[in-house]
Amino acid sequence: MTGRVVRWGVVGPGRIAENVVRDFEFVEHAAVTAVASRSGARAQSFADRHAIPRAYGSYRELIEADDVDVLYIATPHPQHHAIGLAALQAGKAILVEKAFTATLAGAEQLIAEARRRQIFAMEAMWTRFQPVIAQTRNLIAEGAIGTVRSVQADLGVVREFDPSDRSFAHELGGGALLDLGVYVVSFAQMILGEPESVAVQGSLEPSGVDAEASLLLGFTGGTSATLLCSLHSPMPGQARIFGSSGWIDVLPRFHHPRSIVLHRNGAEPEHLTREPTGAGYAHELAEVTESILDGRTESTVMPLSDTLTVQRVLDQALDALGVHFTEDSAALEQPAAG
Ligand SMILES: NC(=O)c1ccc[n+]([C@@H]2O[C@H](COP(=O)([O-])OP(=O)(O)OC[C@H]3O[C@@H](n4cnc5c(N)ncnc54)[C@H](OP(=O)(O)O)[C@@H]3O)[C@@H](O)[C@H]2O)c1
């Protein structure tokens, strides 16, 4: 760290990294100093587009660089584990895209390593950092809808099956649950905590990954969450939180919302809007930057124990559907030329 600036490195300059990196202009005390791709040309072109000083043609070079404090890992899910582990072992903090890992065991190992080394690690679950979600949590804590009894959430898209695409390829951790289900499960976990039971219904793609899933999560005292995710259904992306004296609609898309509607029983609905900064990624980037500057090793907004609970639910649901992933232990190796 130089002075009060946290130096960031980007790993995997794909679709999401392209968007996230633009939000750094809204983050104080943070600078993107390097990017790494498995291809030197891709790294250089990303660096040129975003005025990033250094470009590396391998992930390992960035992990070993001594002028980077934290890595933003934006590869497909099964590549998060090996890259994250190597980064922690090199003393670097990590912000890991959702889903945190492809397997529960991978998440457990990564989290244990971060805790053992006392190095900051966080899942990039940007939903939790949206201003209107923070407001929603405050309203619930103040009792605006009484005692929470149930959560509903859906997230569906229509994508054409392509076995080589990250969304469908088994070796890239494809399927609805890890890509979209992680949002609905994380939302329910944020409100209701750790479920006691997980029931699932779903279908599979020709590649063997899950195409869609409906989940019923059961919590202590009979509270519940009903959740949907799909790669083949255009769902609104709406969430609802039901309490004993009202409910809150989190308007689409709930995973990066601007507005909620608070329904207090018997009263007129209250529409509340809070705009995110930038494209909405700036908040999580600020959380990581500030946490590192303050010497914290975990976020209180997106703690590692919550990530672990979410991964446990996803793991149970995938297992019930007969989908089993492995972490890519060769994620740091260079792909064969051509
Ligand atoms: N927070 C959000 O809003 C959001 C949105 C979309 C995706 N995501 C998450 O971000 C991650 C990446 O998603 P994406 O849509 O950006 O994927 P993507 O466009 O396919 O990009 C992923 C990048 O990872 C690198 N990579 C490393 N190993 C790879 C492998 N074996 N196969 C393919 N690519 C590999 C590639 O870069 P190089 O080869 O150049 O190194 C590639 O450009 C996923 O975990 C996803 O869930 C988050």
Coordinates of C-alpha atoms and ligand atoms in Angstrom, one line a residue:
M1 CA 0.0 0.0 0.0
T2 CA 1.4 3.4 -0.9
G3 CA 0.1 6.1 1.5
R4 CA -3.7 5.9 1.6
V5 CA -4.1 4.2 -1.7
V6 CA -5.1 0.5 -2.0
R7 CA -3.6 -1.0 -5.2
W8 CA -5.9 -3.3 -7.1
G9 CA -5.2 -6.0 -9.6
V10 CA -7.8 -7.5 -11.9
V11 CA -7.7 -11.2 -12.7
G12 CA -9.7 -12.4 -15.8
P13 CA -10.6 -9.4 -18.0
G14 CA -13.9 -10.7 -19.2
R15 CA -17.5 -9.3 -19.4
I16 CA -18.0 -8.4 -15.7
A17 CA -14.4 -7.1 -15.1
E18 CA -15.1 -4.7 -18.0
N19 CA -18.0 -3.2 -16.1
V20 CA -16.7 -3.3 -12.6
V21 CA -13.4 -1.6 -13.4
R22 CA -15.2 1.5 -14.7
D23 CA -16.7 2.1 -11.2
F24 CA -13.2 2.6 -9.7
E25 CA -13.5 6.3 -10.7
F26 CA -16.1 6.6 -7.8
V27 CA -14.0 4.9 -5.2
E28 CA -11.7 6.9 -3.0
H29 CA -8.2 5.7 -2.0
A30 CA -8.2 3.0 -4.7
A31 CA -6.3 2.6 -7.9
V32 CA -6.2 -0.2 -10.4
T33 CA -2.6 -0.7 -11.0
A34 CA -2.5 -4.0 -12.9
V35 CA -4.5 -6.6 -14.9
A36 CA -3.7 -10.2 -15.7
S37 CA -5.1 -12.4 -18.5
R38 CA -4.1 -15.8 -19.7
S39 CA -3.2 -13.9 -22.8
G40 CA -0.7 -11.0 -22.8
A41 CA -2.6 -9.4 -25.7
R42 CA -5.9 -9.5 -23.9
A43 CA -4.3 -8.1 -20.8
Q44 CA -2.7 -5.3 -22.7
S45 CA -5.9 -4.4 -24.6
F46 CA -7.9 -4.3 -21.3
A47 CA -5.1 -2.1 -19.7
D48 CA -5.2 0.3 -22.7
R49 CA -9.0 0.6 -22.6
H50 CA -8.9 1.4 -18.9
A51 CA -5.6 3.2 -18.5
I52 CA -4.2 0.5 -16.2
P53 CA -0.4 0.9 -15.8
R54 CA 0.7 -2.8 -15.9
A55 CA -0.6 -5.8 -17.9
Y56 CA 0.5 -9.4 -17.2
G57 CA 0.1 -12.3 -19.6
S58 CA -0.3 -14.8 -16.7
Y59 CA -2.2 -14.8 -13.4
R60 CA 0.8 -15.9 -11.5
E61 CA 2.8 -12.9 -12.5
L62 CA 0.1 -10.6 -11.0
I63 CA -0.1 -12.8 -7.9
E64 CA 3.6 -12.4 -7.3
A65 CA 3.8 -8.7 -8.2
D66 CA 4.9 -6.7 -5.1
D67 CA 3.0 -3.5 -6.0
V68 CA -0.6 -4.9 -5.7
D69 CA -2.6 -5.2 -2.4
V70 CA -5.8 -6.8 -3.5
L71 CA -7.0 -8.9 -6.4
Y72 CA -10.4 -8.7 -8.0
I73 CA -11.0 -12.3 -9.3
A74 CA -13.4 -12.3 -12.2
T75 CA -12.8 -15.7 -13.8
P76 CA -15.6 -18.4 -14.1
H77 CA -16.5 -20.0 -10.7
P78 CA -14.2 -23.1 -10.8
Q79 CA -11.2 -20.9 -11.3
H80 CA -11.8 -18.7 -8.2
H81 CA -10.5 -21.3 -5.7
A82 CA -6.9 -21.9 -7.0
I83 CA -6.4 -18.3 -7.9
G84 CA -7.7 -17.0 -4.6
L85 CA -5.7 -19.5 -2.6
A86 CA -2.4 -18.6 -4.4
A87 CA -3.2 -14.9 -3.9
L88 CA -3.8 -15.4 -0.1
Q89 CA -0.6 -17.4 0.1
A90 CA 1.2 -14.5 -1.6
G91 CA -0.2 -12.2 1.1
K92 CA -2.8 -10.5 -1.1
A93 CA -6.4 -9.7 -0.2
I94 CA -9.1 -11.0 -2.5
L95 CA -12.5 -9.9 -3.8
V96 CA -14.0 -12.9 -5.4
E97 CA -16.9 -12.8 -7.9
K98 CA -20.0 -14.7 -7.1
A99 CA -20.4 -17.6 -6.8
F100 CA -17.5 -17.6 -4.4
T101 CA -16.4 -21.1 -5.5
A102 CA -17.8 -24.0 -7.5
T103 CA -17.8 -26.3 -4.5
L104 CA -18.5 -26.1 -0.8
A105 CA -15.1 -27.7 0.0
G106 CA -13.4 -25.0 -2.1
A107 CA -15.2 -22.2 -0.2
E108 CA -14.3 -23.8 3.1
Q109 CA -10.6 -24.1 2.2
L110 CA -10.4 -20.5 0.8
I111 CA -12.1 -19.1 3.9
A112 CA -9.9 -21.1 6.3
E113 CA -6.8 -19.8 4.5
A114 CA -7.9 -16.2 4.7
R115 CA -8.7 -16.5 8.4
R116 CA -5.5 -18.4 9.2
R117 CA -3.4 -15.7 7.5
Q118 CA -5.7 -12.8 8.7
I119 CA -6.0 -11.5 5.2
F120 CA -9.1 -9.7 3.9
A121 CA -11.4 -11.8 1.7
M122 CA -14.9 -11.2 0.5
E123 CA -17.4 -12.5 -2.1
A124 CA -18.4 -9.8 -4.6
M125 CA -22.1 -10.0 -3.7
W126 CA -22.8 -6.4 -4.9
T127 CA -26.5 -6.7 -3.9
R128 CA -25.8 -6.2 -0.2
F129 CA -24.0 -2.9 -0.8
Q130 CA -26.8 -1.2 -2.8
P131 CA -28.0 1.8 -0.9
V132 CA -31.7 0.7 -1.0
I133 CA -30.8 -2.7 0.3
A134 CA -29.0 -1.1 3.3
Q135 CA -32.2 0.9 3.8
T136 CA -34.3 -2.2 3.6
R137 CA -32.3 -3.9 6.3
N138 CA -32.6 -0.9 8.5
L139 CA -36.4 -0.8 8.0
I140 CA -36.7 -4.4 8.9
A141 CA -34.5 -3.9 12.0
E142 CA -36.7 -1.0 13.0
G143 CA -39.7 -3.3 12.8
A144 CA -41.3 -1.6 9.8
I145 CA -43.0 -4.9 8.7
G146 CA -43.0 -6.6 12.1
T147 CA -41.4 -10.0 12.4
V148 CA -40.2 -11.4 9.1
R149 CA -42.0 -14.7 8.2
S150 CA -41.0 -15.3 4.6
V151 CA -39.0 -14.3 1.6
Q152 CA -39.7 -14.7 -2.1
A153 CA -37.2 -14.0 -4.9
D154 CA -36.8 -14.9 -8.6
L155 CA -34.1 -14.4 -11.1
G156 CA -34.5 -15.8 -14.6
V157 CA -33.0 -15.0 -18.0
V158 CA -33.3 -16.5 -21.5
R159 CA -30.0 -17.8 -22.8
E160 CA -29.7 -20.1 -25.8
F161 CA -27.9 -23.3 -25.0
D162 CA -24.2 -23.1 -26.0
P163 CA -22.1 -25.9 -24.5
S164 CA -18.9 -23.8 -24.7
D165 CA -20.4 -20.8 -22.9
R166 CA -19.6 -20.3 -19.2
S167 CA -23.4 -20.4 -18.5
F168 CA -23.7 -24.0 -19.7
A169 CA -20.2 -25.6 -19.7
H170 CA -19.8 -28.1 -16.9
E171 CA -16.1 -27.5 -16.5
L172 CA -16.8 -23.7 -16.2
G173 CA -19.3 -24.2 -13.4
G174 CA -22.3 -23.5 -15.6
G175 CA -26.0 -23.7 -14.7
A176 CA -28.6 -21.5 -13.1
L177 CA -27.8 -22.1 -9.5
L178 CA -24.2 -20.9 -9.3
D179 CA -24.9 -18.0 -11.6
L180 CA -28.4 -16.8 -10.7
G181 CA -29.4 -18.9 -7.8
V182 CA -26.6 -17.5 -5.7
Y183 CA -28.4 -14.2 -5.8
V184 CA -31.8 -15.5 -4.6
V185 CA -30.2 -17.7 -1.9
S186 CA -27.9 -15.0 -0.7
F187 CA -30.9 -12.6 -0.5
A188 CA -32.9 -15.1 1.6
Q189 CA -29.8 -15.8 3.8
M190 CA -29.3 -12.1 4.4
I191 CA -32.8 -11.8 5.8
L192 CA -33.4 -15.1 7.4
G193 CA -30.0 -16.6 8.2
E194 CA -29.0 -20.2 7.9
P195 CA -31.8 -22.6 6.7
E196 CA -32.5 -25.9 8.5
S197 CA -33.8 -27.6 5.3
V198 CA -33.4 -27.3 1.6
A199 CA -35.9 -28.8 -0.9
V200 CA -35.3 -28.4 -4.6
Q201 CA -37.0 -29.1 -7.9
G202 CA -35.3 -28.5 -11.2
S203 CA -34.2 -29.7 -14.7
L204 CA -30.8 -30.2 -16.4
E205 CA -29.2 -29.0 -19.6
P206 CA -27.7 -31.4 -22.1
S207 CA -24.3 -30.6 -20.6
G208 CA -25.4 -31.9 -17.2
V209 CA -25.6 -28.6 -15.4
D210 CA -28.9 -27.3 -14.0
A211 CA -31.2 -25.3 -16.3
E212 CA -33.6 -24.1 -13.7
A213 CA -34.3 -24.6 -10.0
S214 CA -37.1 -23.9 -7.5
L215 CA -36.0 -23.9 -3.9
L216 CA -37.9 -24.1 -0.6
L217 CA -35.7 -23.2 2.3
G218 CA -37.0 -23.9 5.8
F219 CA -35.7 -21.9 8.8
T220 CA -36.2 -22.1 12.6
G221 CA -39.7 -21.4 13.8
G222 CA -41.3 -22.2 10.5
T223 CA -40.1 -19.2 8.5
S224 CA -39.3 -19.9 4.9
A225 CA -38.0 -18.7 1.5
T226 CA -39.4 -19.7 -1.9
L227 CA -36.8 -19.0 -4.6
L228 CA -36.6 -19.5 -8.4
C229 CA -33.8 -19.2 -10.9
S230 CA -33.7 -20.1 -14.6
L231 CA -31.6 -19.8 -17.7
H232 CA -34.7 -20.3 -19.8
S233 CA -37.5 -18.1 -18.4
P234 CA -37.7 -14.3 -18.5
M235 CA -38.5 -13.7 -14.8
P236 CA -38.9 -10.2 -13.4
G237 CA -36.1 -10.4 -10.8
Q238 CA -38.4 -9.4 -8.0
A239 CA -38.0 -10.0 -4.3
R240 CA -40.6 -9.7 -1.5
I241 CA -40.1 -9.8 2.3
F242 CA -43.2 -10.7 4.2
G243 CA -43.6 -9.7 7.9
S244 CA -46.3 -10.0 10.6
S245 CA -47.4 -6.4 9.9
G246 CA -46.5 -5.6 6.3
W247 CA -44.2 -6.5 3.4
I248 CA -41.5 -4.9 1.3
D249 CA -41.3 -5.3 -2.5
V250 CA -37.8 -5.0 -3.8
L251 CA -38.4 -3.9 -7.3
P252 CA -36.7 -5.5 -10.3
R253 CA -34.1 -6.3 -10.6
F254 CA -33.7 -7.1 -6.9
H255 CA -30.1 -8.0 -7.2
H256 CA -29.1 -4.4 -7.9
P257 CA -32.3 -2.4 -7.1
R258 CA -32.9 1.3 -6.9
S259 CA -36.4 1.2 -5.4
I260 CA -38.5 -0.6 -2.8
V261 CA -42.1 -0.3 -1.9
L262 CA -42.9 -0.5 1.8
H263 CA -46.4 -1.8 2.6
R264 CA -47.3 -1.2 6.2
N265 CA -50.5 -3.1 7.0
G266 CA -53.5 -0.8 6.3
A267 CA -51.4 2.1 5.2
E268 CA -50.7 3.6 1.7
P269 CA -47.6 2.0 0.1
E270 CA -44.4 4.0 0.5
H271 CA -42.1 4.2 -2.5
L272 CA -38.5 4.6 -1.6
T273 CA -35.6 5.1 -4.0
R274 CA -31.9 5.3 -3.5
E275 CA -29.7 5.5 -6.5
P276 CA -26.5 3.5 -6.6
T277 CA -23.2 5.1 -7.4
G278 CA -21.9 4.4 -10.8
A279 CA -23.1 1.0 -12.1
G280 CA -23.6 -0.2 -8.6
Y281 CA -20.2 -1.9 -8.1
A282 CA -18.5 1.1 -6.5
H283 CA -20.1 0.3 -3.1
E284 CA -18.5 -3.2 -2.8
L285 CA -15.2 -1.8 -4.1
A286 CA -15.3 0.9 -1.4
E287 CA -16.1 -1.6 1.3
V288 CA -13.0 -3.7 0.4
T289 CA -10.8 -0.6 0.0
E290 CA -11.9 0.9 3.4
S291 CA -11.7 -2.5 5.1
I292 CA -8.1 -3.0 4.0
L293 CA -7.1 0.6 5.0
D294 CA -8.7 0.0 8.4
G295 CA -6.9 -3.3 8.9
R296 CA -10.1 -5.4 8.9
T297 CA -10.0 -9.0 7.5
E298 CA -13.7 -9.4 6.9
S299 CA -16.7 -7.3 5.8
T300 CA -19.6 -7.0 8.3
V301 CA -22.0 -6.5 5.4
M302 CA -20.9 -9.6 3.4
P303 CA -19.1 -11.8 6.0
L304 CA -17.4 -15.0 5.1
S305 CA -19.8 -17.0 7.3
D306 CA -22.7 -15.8 5.2
T307 CA -20.8 -16.8 2.0
L308 CA -20.3 -20.2 3.5
T309 CA -24.0 -20.7 4.4
V310 CA -24.9 -19.7 0.8
Q311 CA -22.4 -22.1 -0.7
R312 CA -23.8 -24.9 1.6
V313 CA -27.3 -24.3 0.3
L314 CA -26.2 -24.2 -3.3
D315 CA -24.2 -27.4 -2.7
Q316 CA -27.2 -29.2 -1.3
A317 CA -29.4 -28.1 -4.1
L318 CA -26.9 -29.1 -6.8
D319 CA -26.4 -32.4 -5.1
A320 CA -30.1 -33.1 -5.0
L321 CA -30.3 -32.3 -8.8
G322 CA -27.3 -34.6 -9.4
V323 CA -24.9 -31.9 -10.4
H324 CA -21.4 -32.1 -9.1
F325 CA -18.6 -29.7 -9.8
T326 CA -14.8 -29.7 -9.2
E327 CA -12.5 -26.8 -8.6
D328 CA -10.0 -26.2 -11.5
S329 CA -6.7 -26.9 -9.9
A330 CA -4.9 -25.9 -13.1
A331 CA -6.5 -22.4 -13.1
L332 CA -3.1 -20.8 -12.8
E333 CA -1.6 -22.7 -15.7
Q334 CA -1.5 -21.1 -19.1
P335 CA -3.9 -22.6 -21.7
A336 CA -2.4 -24.4 -24.7
A337 CA -1.6 -22.1 -27.5
G338 CA -4.2 -21.9 -30.4
Ligands
LIG1 N1 -21.5 -9.2 -10.1 C1 -22.0 -9.3 -11.3 O1 -22.9 -8.5 -11.7 C2 -21.6 -10.4 -12.2 C3 -22.1 -10.4 -13.5 C4 -21.6 -11.4 -14.4 C5 -20.7 -12.3 -14.0 N2 -20.3 -12.3 -12.7 C6 -19.3 -13.3 -12.2 O2 -18.0 -13.0 -12.7 C7 -17.4 -14.2 -13.1 C8 -17.0 -14.1 -14.6 O3 -18.1 -13.9 -15.4 P1 -18.1 -13.3 -16.8 O4 -19.5 -13.3 -17.3 O5 -17.3 -12.0 -16.8 O6 -17.3 -14.4 -17.6 P2 -16.4 -14.2 -19.0 O7 -16.9 -13.0 -19.8 O8 -16.4 -15.5 -19.6 O9 -15.0 -13.8 -18.4 C9 -14.3 -14.6 -17.6 C10 -12.8 -14.4 -17.8 O10 -12.1 -15.4 -17.0 C11 -10.9 -15.8 -17.7 N3 -10.8 -17.2 -17.5 C12 -9.9 -17.9 -16.7 N4 -10.0 -19.2 -16.9 C13 -10.9 -19.4 -17.8 C14 -11.4 -20.6 -18.4 N5 -11.0 -21.8 -18.1 N6 -12.4 -20.4 -19.3 C15 -12.9 -19.2 -19.7 N7 -12.4 -18.1 -19.1 C16 -11.4 -18.2 -18.2 C17 -11.0 -15.3 -19.1 O11 -10.0 -14.2 -19.2 P3 -8.5 -14.5 -19.8 O12 -8.5 -15.8 -20.5 O13 -8.3 -13.3 -20.7 O14 -7.6 -14.5 -18.6 C18 -12.3 -14.7 -19.3 O15 -12.4 -13.5 -20.0 C19 -18.3 -15.4 -12.8 O16 -17.9 -15.9 -11.5 C20 -19.7 -14.7 -12.7 O17 -20.6 -15.3 -11.9 C21 -20.7 -11.4 -11.8

